[in-house]
Amino acid sequence: MTATASSTALLPLHAALGTDISVLPRIFEDAINIAVMQRRLPADVALSAKAQYQIERPWQFSWLGAPDERLVAELKRRAPQPEAADALIDDIVSVAQAVAYLFDTQTVGIRLRVLTEAMCPRFHCDNLPVRLVTTYLGPDSEWLPEEAVNRDGLGAPHPDRPEIVLNPDAVQMLKAGDIALIKGSGWEGSEHSALVHRSPSLSPGQKRLLLTIDPA
């Protein structure tokens, strides 16, 4: 049975979990490679996200720049249902501004996507310092506690590679609405301890509204 990120009794020492934004700066701790702020989406944000989610085909929005009024205008212009997008846009911009503040940068890379299939279905580590991940609707990202990982299995699939997952029952899953900061192998000191994670599998007809933000 797949565990969830809310199972604090099972939470490994390299993970930080809380319901307040103050948990996110714990990503700077050497021992932590995932920091999760648990939250229930406000009703207006959930409804706004659902309106954009109704699109039948895959859709993507990308942005590299400051999380300012220009981002607001571009999100409004590109949203599948712009007349219902305000609450979602406000949430995205607030999260992006928090990332910019936390990592002391004026520039963030943002991707908002409606996905109809798993983007990265194999367990892996990101080749970048850190990434924020939040899913507004649909299944959320899965990750592995360190004791359940065989890092020799990471990389491109090969017949000689061992299985990555040592204990399938240990797989953790974020919940829709959660905001997670994930360390990649580009974070100094985490070259061999970056978080191992993957995209969730999607059933036929199932979709996912995913936001990722990279400080630049």
mmCIF file of C-alpha atoms in Angstrom:
data_model
loop_
_atom_site.group_PDB
_atom_site.id
_atom_site.type_symbol
_atom_site.label_atom_id
_atom_site.label_comp_id
_atom_site.label_asym_id
_atom_site.label_seq_id
_atom_site.Cartn_x
_atom_site.Cartn_y
_atom_site.Cartn_z
ATOM 1 C CA MET A 1 0.000 0.000 0.000
ATOM 2 C CA THR A 2 1.394 3.415 -0.954
ATOM 3 C CA ALA A 3 2.037 5.742 1.955
ATOM 4 C CA THR A 4 1.320 9.462 1.858
ATOM 5 C CA ALA A 5 3.421 12.441 2.838
ATOM 6 C CA SER A 6 1.063 12.982 5.753
ATOM 7 C CA SER A 7 2.178 9.730 7.405
ATOM 8 C CA THR A 8 4.430 11.475 9.909
ATOM 9 C CA ALA A 9 5.181 8.203 11.713
ATOM 10 C CA LEU A 10 6.829 6.968 8.528
ATOM 11 C CA LEU A 11 8.554 10.245 7.664
ATOM 12 C CA PRO A 12 12.287 9.710 7.102
ATOM 13 C CA LEU A 13 14.898 11.978 8.661
ATOM 14 C CA HIS A 14 15.748 13.565 5.296
ATOM 15 C CA ALA A 15 12.175 14.935 4.884
ATOM 16 C CA ALA A 16 10.552 17.972 6.524
ATOM 17 C CA LEU A 17 6.771 18.258 6.713
ATOM 18 C CA GLY A 18 4.473 20.961 8.088
ATOM 19 C CA THR A 19 1.327 22.973 7.509
ATOM 20 C CA ASP A 20 3.029 26.376 7.695
ATOM 21 C CA ILE A 21 5.244 28.050 5.094
ATOM 22 C CA SER A 22 8.044 28.108 7.684
ATOM 23 C CA VAL A 23 8.764 24.453 6.848
ATOM 24 C CA LEU A 24 10.043 25.325 3.365
ATOM 25 C CA PRO A 25 13.336 26.983 4.466
ATOM 26 C CA ARG A 26 14.312 23.651 6.022
ATOM 27 C CA ILE A 27 15.403 22.665 2.500
ATOM 28 C CA PHE A 28 18.626 24.552 3.322
ATOM 29 C CA GLU A 29 19.469 22.002 6.017
ATOM 30 C CA ASP A 30 22.164 19.591 4.855
ATOM 31 C CA ALA A 31 20.217 16.498 5.926
ATOM 32 C CA ILE A 32 16.931 17.533 4.240
ATOM 33 C CA ASN A 33 16.247 16.801 0.561
ATOM 34 C CA ILE A 34 12.479 17.400 0.537
ATOM 35 C CA ALA A 35 10.454 20.011 2.420
ATOM 36 C CA VAL A 36 6.668 19.843 2.135
ATOM 37 C CA MET A 37 4.107 22.443 3.125
ATOM 38 C CA GLN A 38 0.801 20.614 3.403
ATOM 39 C CA ARG A 39 -2.214 22.664 2.446
ATOM 40 C CA ARG A 40 -5.812 22.317 1.399
ATOM 41 C CA LEU A 41 -6.487 24.435 -1.662
ATOM 42 C CA PRO A 42 -8.881 27.330 -0.975
ATOM 43 C CA ALA A 43 -12.241 26.730 -2.646
ATOM 44 C CA ASP A 44 -11.819 29.579 -5.128
ATOM 45 C CA VAL A 45 -8.382 28.326 -6.204
ATOM 46 C CA ALA A 46 -9.688 24.775 -6.589
ATOM 47 C CA LEU A 47 -12.596 25.977 -8.746
ATOM 48 C CA SER A 48 -10.308 28.193 -10.830
ATOM 49 C CA ALA A 49 -7.880 25.306 -11.351
ATOM 50 C CA LYS A 50 -10.716 22.980 -12.312
ATOM 51 C CA ALA A 51 -11.851 25.414 -15.012
ATOM 52 C CA GLN A 52 -8.399 25.342 -16.631
ATOM 53 C CA TYR A 53 -8.210 21.570 -16.165
ATOM 54 C CA GLN A 54 -11.249 20.954 -18.367
ATOM 55 C CA ILE A 55 -9.188 21.281 -21.539
ATOM 56 C CA GLU A 56 -9.132 17.965 -23.425
ATOM 57 C CA ARG A 57 -5.615 18.125 -24.850
ATOM 58 C CA PRO A 58 -2.228 18.568 -23.115
ATOM 59 C CA TRP A 59 -1.439 22.234 -22.472
ATOM 60 C CA GLN A 60 1.639 24.069 -21.224
ATOM 61 C CA PHE A 61 2.609 27.550 -20.083
ATOM 62 C CA SER A 62 6.262 28.531 -19.597
ATOM 63 C CA TRP A 63 7.800 31.658 -18.092
ATOM 64 C CA LEU A 64 11.322 32.808 -17.269
ATOM 65 C CA GLY A 65 11.462 36.146 -15.509
ATOM 66 C CA ALA A 66 10.282 38.013 -12.442
ATOM 67 C CA PRO A 67 7.022 36.955 -10.756
ATOM 68 C CA ASP A 68 5.426 40.343 -11.324
ATOM 69 C CA GLU A 69 2.516 41.954 -13.156
ATOM 70 C CA ARG A 70 3.934 40.819 -16.498
ATOM 71 C CA LEU A 71 3.572 37.214 -15.349
ATOM 72 C CA VAL A 72 -0.013 37.922 -14.278
ATOM 73 C CA ALA A 73 -0.839 39.391 -17.686
ATOM 74 C CA GLU A 74 0.750 36.521 -19.595
ATOM 75 C CA LEU A 75 -0.981 33.869 -17.493
ATOM 76 C CA LYS A 76 -4.289 35.640 -18.061
ATOM 77 C CA ARG A 77 -3.653 35.787 -21.796
ATOM 78 C CA ARG A 78 -2.628 32.132 -22.089
ATOM 79 C CA ALA A 79 -5.051 30.471 -19.663
ATOM 80 C CA PRO A 80 -7.470 27.994 -21.278
ATOM 81 C CA GLN A 81 -10.369 29.676 -19.445
ATOM 82 C CA PRO A 82 -9.120 33.223 -18.697
ATOM 83 C CA GLU A 83 -12.448 34.434 -17.320
ATOM 84 C CA ALA A 84 -12.117 31.893 -14.483
ATOM 85 C CA ALA A 85 -8.353 32.064 -13.985
ATOM 86 C CA ASP A 86 -7.887 34.905 -11.477
ATOM 87 C CA ALA A 87 -7.778 32.844 -8.266
ATOM 88 C CA LEU A 88 -5.383 30.292 -9.744
ATOM 89 C CA ILE A 89 -3.155 33.041 -11.155
ATOM 90 C CA ASP A 90 -3.031 34.807 -7.790
ATOM 91 C CA ASP A 91 -1.961 31.550 -6.139
ATOM 92 C CA ILE A 92 0.713 30.805 -8.739
ATOM 93 C CA VAL A 93 2.180 34.296 -8.452
ATOM 94 C CA SER A 94 2.175 34.139 -4.647
ATOM 95 C CA VAL A 95 4.029 30.815 -4.696
ATOM 96 C CA ALA A 96 6.490 32.116 -7.294
ATOM 97 C CA GLN A 97 7.165 35.231 -5.225
ATOM 98 C CA ALA A 98 7.809 33.058 -2.174
ATOM 99 C CA VAL A 99 10.358 31.045 -4.167
ATOM 100 C CA ALA A 100 12.062 34.215 -5.395
ATOM 101 C CA TYR A 101 12.253 35.541 -1.843
ATOM 102 C CA LEU A 102 13.476 32.278 -0.324
ATOM 103 C CA PHE A 103 16.280 31.868 -2.846
ATOM 104 C CA ASP A 104 17.070 35.595 -3.131
ATOM 105 C CA THR A 105 16.539 35.846 -6.879
ATOM 106 C CA GLN A 106 14.616 38.103 -9.248
ATOM 107 C CA THR A 107 14.137 35.370 -11.835
ATOM 108 C CA VAL A 108 12.182 32.126 -11.707
ATOM 109 C CA GLY A 109 11.409 29.495 -14.306
ATOM 110 C CA ILE A 110 7.743 28.499 -14.237
ATOM 111 C CA ARG A 111 5.901 25.711 -15.979
ATOM 112 C CA LEU A 112 2.171 25.129 -15.637
ATOM 113 C CA ARG A 113 0.962 22.020 -17.425
ATOM 114 C CA VAL A 114 -2.158 19.976 -18.009
ATOM 115 C CA LEU A 115 -0.798 16.454 -18.421
ATOM 116 C CA THR A 116 -2.606 13.422 -19.779
ATOM 117 C CA GLU A 117 0.255 10.969 -19.188
ATOM 118 C CA ALA A 118 3.127 10.575 -16.737
ATOM 119 C CA MET A 119 5.886 13.063 -17.537
ATOM 120 C CA CYS A 120 8.763 11.193 -15.799
ATOM 121 C CA PRO A 121 7.400 7.750 -14.854
ATOM 122 C CA ARG A 122 10.784 6.278 -13.842
ATOM 123 C CA PHE A 123 12.263 7.079 -10.448
ATOM 124 C CA HIS A 124 15.067 9.624 -10.903
ATOM 125 C CA CYS A 125 16.877 12.644 -9.446
ATOM 126 C CA ASP A 126 16.663 16.092 -10.999
ATOM 127 C CA ASN A 127 19.896 17.448 -12.493
ATOM 128 C CA LEU A 128 19.400 20.901 -10.985
ATOM 129 C CA PRO A 129 19.801 22.440 -7.535
ATOM 130 C CA VAL A 130 16.184 22.649 -6.399
ATOM 131 C CA ARG A 131 12.641 22.628 -7.764
ATOM 132 C CA LEU A 132 9.258 23.512 -6.324
ATOM 133 C CA VAL A 133 6.472 21.123 -7.268
ATOM 134 C CA THR A 134 2.757 21.436 -6.600
ATOM 135 C CA THR A 135 -0.181 19.649 -8.199
ATOM 136 C CA TYR A 136 -3.487 21.518 -8.253
ATOM 137 C CA LEU A 137 -5.607 18.637 -9.536
ATOM 138 C CA GLY A 138 -4.963 14.966 -10.197
ATOM 139 C CA PRO A 139 -2.453 12.498 -8.738
ATOM 140 C CA ASP A 140 0.672 14.018 -7.206
ATOM 141 C CA SER A 141 4.376 13.173 -7.295
ATOM 142 C CA GLU A 142 5.785 10.047 -5.648
ATOM 143 C CA TRP A 143 9.115 9.854 -3.809
ATOM 144 C CA LEU A 144 11.281 7.351 -2.004
ATOM 145 C CA PRO A 145 12.739 7.401 1.498
ATOM 146 C CA GLU A 146 16.491 6.895 1.331
ATOM 147 C CA GLU A 147 16.319 3.463 2.956
ATOM 148 C CA ALA A 148 14.080 2.272 0.105
ATOM 149 C CA VAL A 149 16.456 3.402 -2.687
ATOM 150 C CA ASN A 150 19.121 1.461 -4.521
ATOM 151 C CA ARG A 151 20.975 4.334 -6.184
ATOM 152 C CA ASP A 152 22.921 1.901 -8.376
ATOM 153 C CA GLY A 153 19.676 1.459 -10.310
ATOM 154 C CA LEU A 154 19.329 5.148 -11.211
ATOM 155 C CA GLY A 155 19.989 6.338 -14.741
ATOM 156 C CA ALA A 156 18.838 5.174 -18.141
ATOM 157 C CA PRO A 157 17.165 1.742 -18.111
ATOM 158 C CA HIS A 158 19.619 -1.091 -18.768
ATOM 159 C CA PRO A 159 19.308 -4.881 -18.366
ATOM 160 C CA ASP A 160 22.258 -4.904 -15.957
ATOM 161 C CA ARG A 161 20.898 -2.188 -13.680
ATOM 162 C CA PRO A 162 19.354 -3.361 -10.407
ATOM 163 C CA GLU A 163 15.870 -2.328 -9.331
ATOM 164 C CA ILE A 164 15.728 1.184 -7.874
ATOM 165 C CA VAL A 165 12.974 0.474 -5.350
ATOM 166 C CA LEU A 166 14.032 -1.762 -2.470
ATOM 167 C CA ASN A 167 10.643 -1.634 -0.751
ATOM 168 C CA PRO A 168 7.540 -0.799 -2.830
ATOM 169 C CA ASP A 169 5.500 -0.310 0.357
ATOM 170 C CA ALA A 170 7.741 2.625 1.306
ATOM 171 C CA VAL A 171 6.768 4.804 -1.681
ATOM 172 C CA GLN A 172 5.491 8.192 -0.479
ATOM 173 C CA MET A 173 2.975 10.344 -2.370
ATOM 174 C CA LEU A 174 2.337 14.056 -2.081
ATOM 175 C CA LYS A 175 -1.260 15.269 -2.019
ATOM 176 C CA ALA A 176 -2.860 17.745 -4.404
ATOM 177 C CA GLY A 177 -2.306 21.221 -2.961
ATOM 178 C CA ASP A 178 0.943 20.329 -1.190
ATOM 179 C CA ILE A 179 3.912 22.576 -1.959
ATOM 180 C CA ALA A 180 7.183 20.637 -2.077
ATOM 181 C CA LEU A 181 10.767 21.797 -2.475
ATOM 182 C CA ILE A 182 12.921 19.001 -3.881
ATOM 183 C CA LYS A 183 16.710 18.965 -3.922
ATOM 184 C CA GLY A 184 18.400 17.798 -7.100
ATOM 185 C CA SER A 185 21.925 16.588 -7.729
ATOM 186 C CA GLY A 186 22.932 20.150 -8.680
ATOM 187 C CA TRP A 187 22.611 21.269 -5.044
ATOM 188 C CA GLU A 188 26.102 21.500 -3.557
ATOM 189 C CA GLY A 189 26.554 18.597 -1.168
ATOM 190 C CA SER A 190 23.603 16.634 -2.594
ATOM 191 C CA GLU A 191 25.357 15.183 -5.632
ATOM 192 C CA HIS A 192 24.756 11.666 -4.267
ATOM 193 C CA SER A 193 21.778 12.290 -1.988
ATOM 194 C CA ALA A 194 19.248 14.153 -4.141
ATOM 195 C CA LEU A 195 15.625 13.137 -3.712
ATOM 196 C CA VAL A 196 14.543 10.132 -5.780
ATOM 197 C CA HIS A 197 11.064 10.742 -7.174
ATOM 198 C CA ARG A 198 8.790 10.210 -10.185
ATOM 199 C CA SER A 199 5.595 11.376 -11.831
ATOM 200 C CA PRO A 200 2.473 9.421 -10.899
ATOM 201 C CA SER A 201 0.896 7.096 -13.417
ATOM 202 C CA LEU A 202 -2.358 8.334 -14.948
ATOM 203 C CA SER A 203 -5.305 6.153 -15.842
ATOM 204 C CA PRO A 204 -6.935 6.530 -19.273
ATOM 205 C CA GLY A 205 -8.871 9.797 -19.264
ATOM 206 C CA GLN A 206 -7.160 11.026 -16.096
ATOM 207 C CA LYS A 207 -5.358 14.386 -16.059
ATOM 208 C CA ARG A 208 -3.006 16.364 -13.838
ATOM 209 C CA LEU A 209 -2.557 20.136 -13.436
ATOM 210 C CA LEU A 210 1.088 20.551 -12.409
ATOM 211 C CA LEU A 211 3.099 23.635 -11.446
ATOM 212 C CA THR A 212 6.896 23.575 -11.201
ATOM 213 C CA ILE A 213 9.106 26.531 -10.297
ATOM 214 C CA ASP A 214 12.897 26.704 -10.522
ATOM 215 C CA PRO A 215 14.821 29.599 -8.970
ATOM 216 C CA ALA A 216 17.193 30.978 -11.609
#
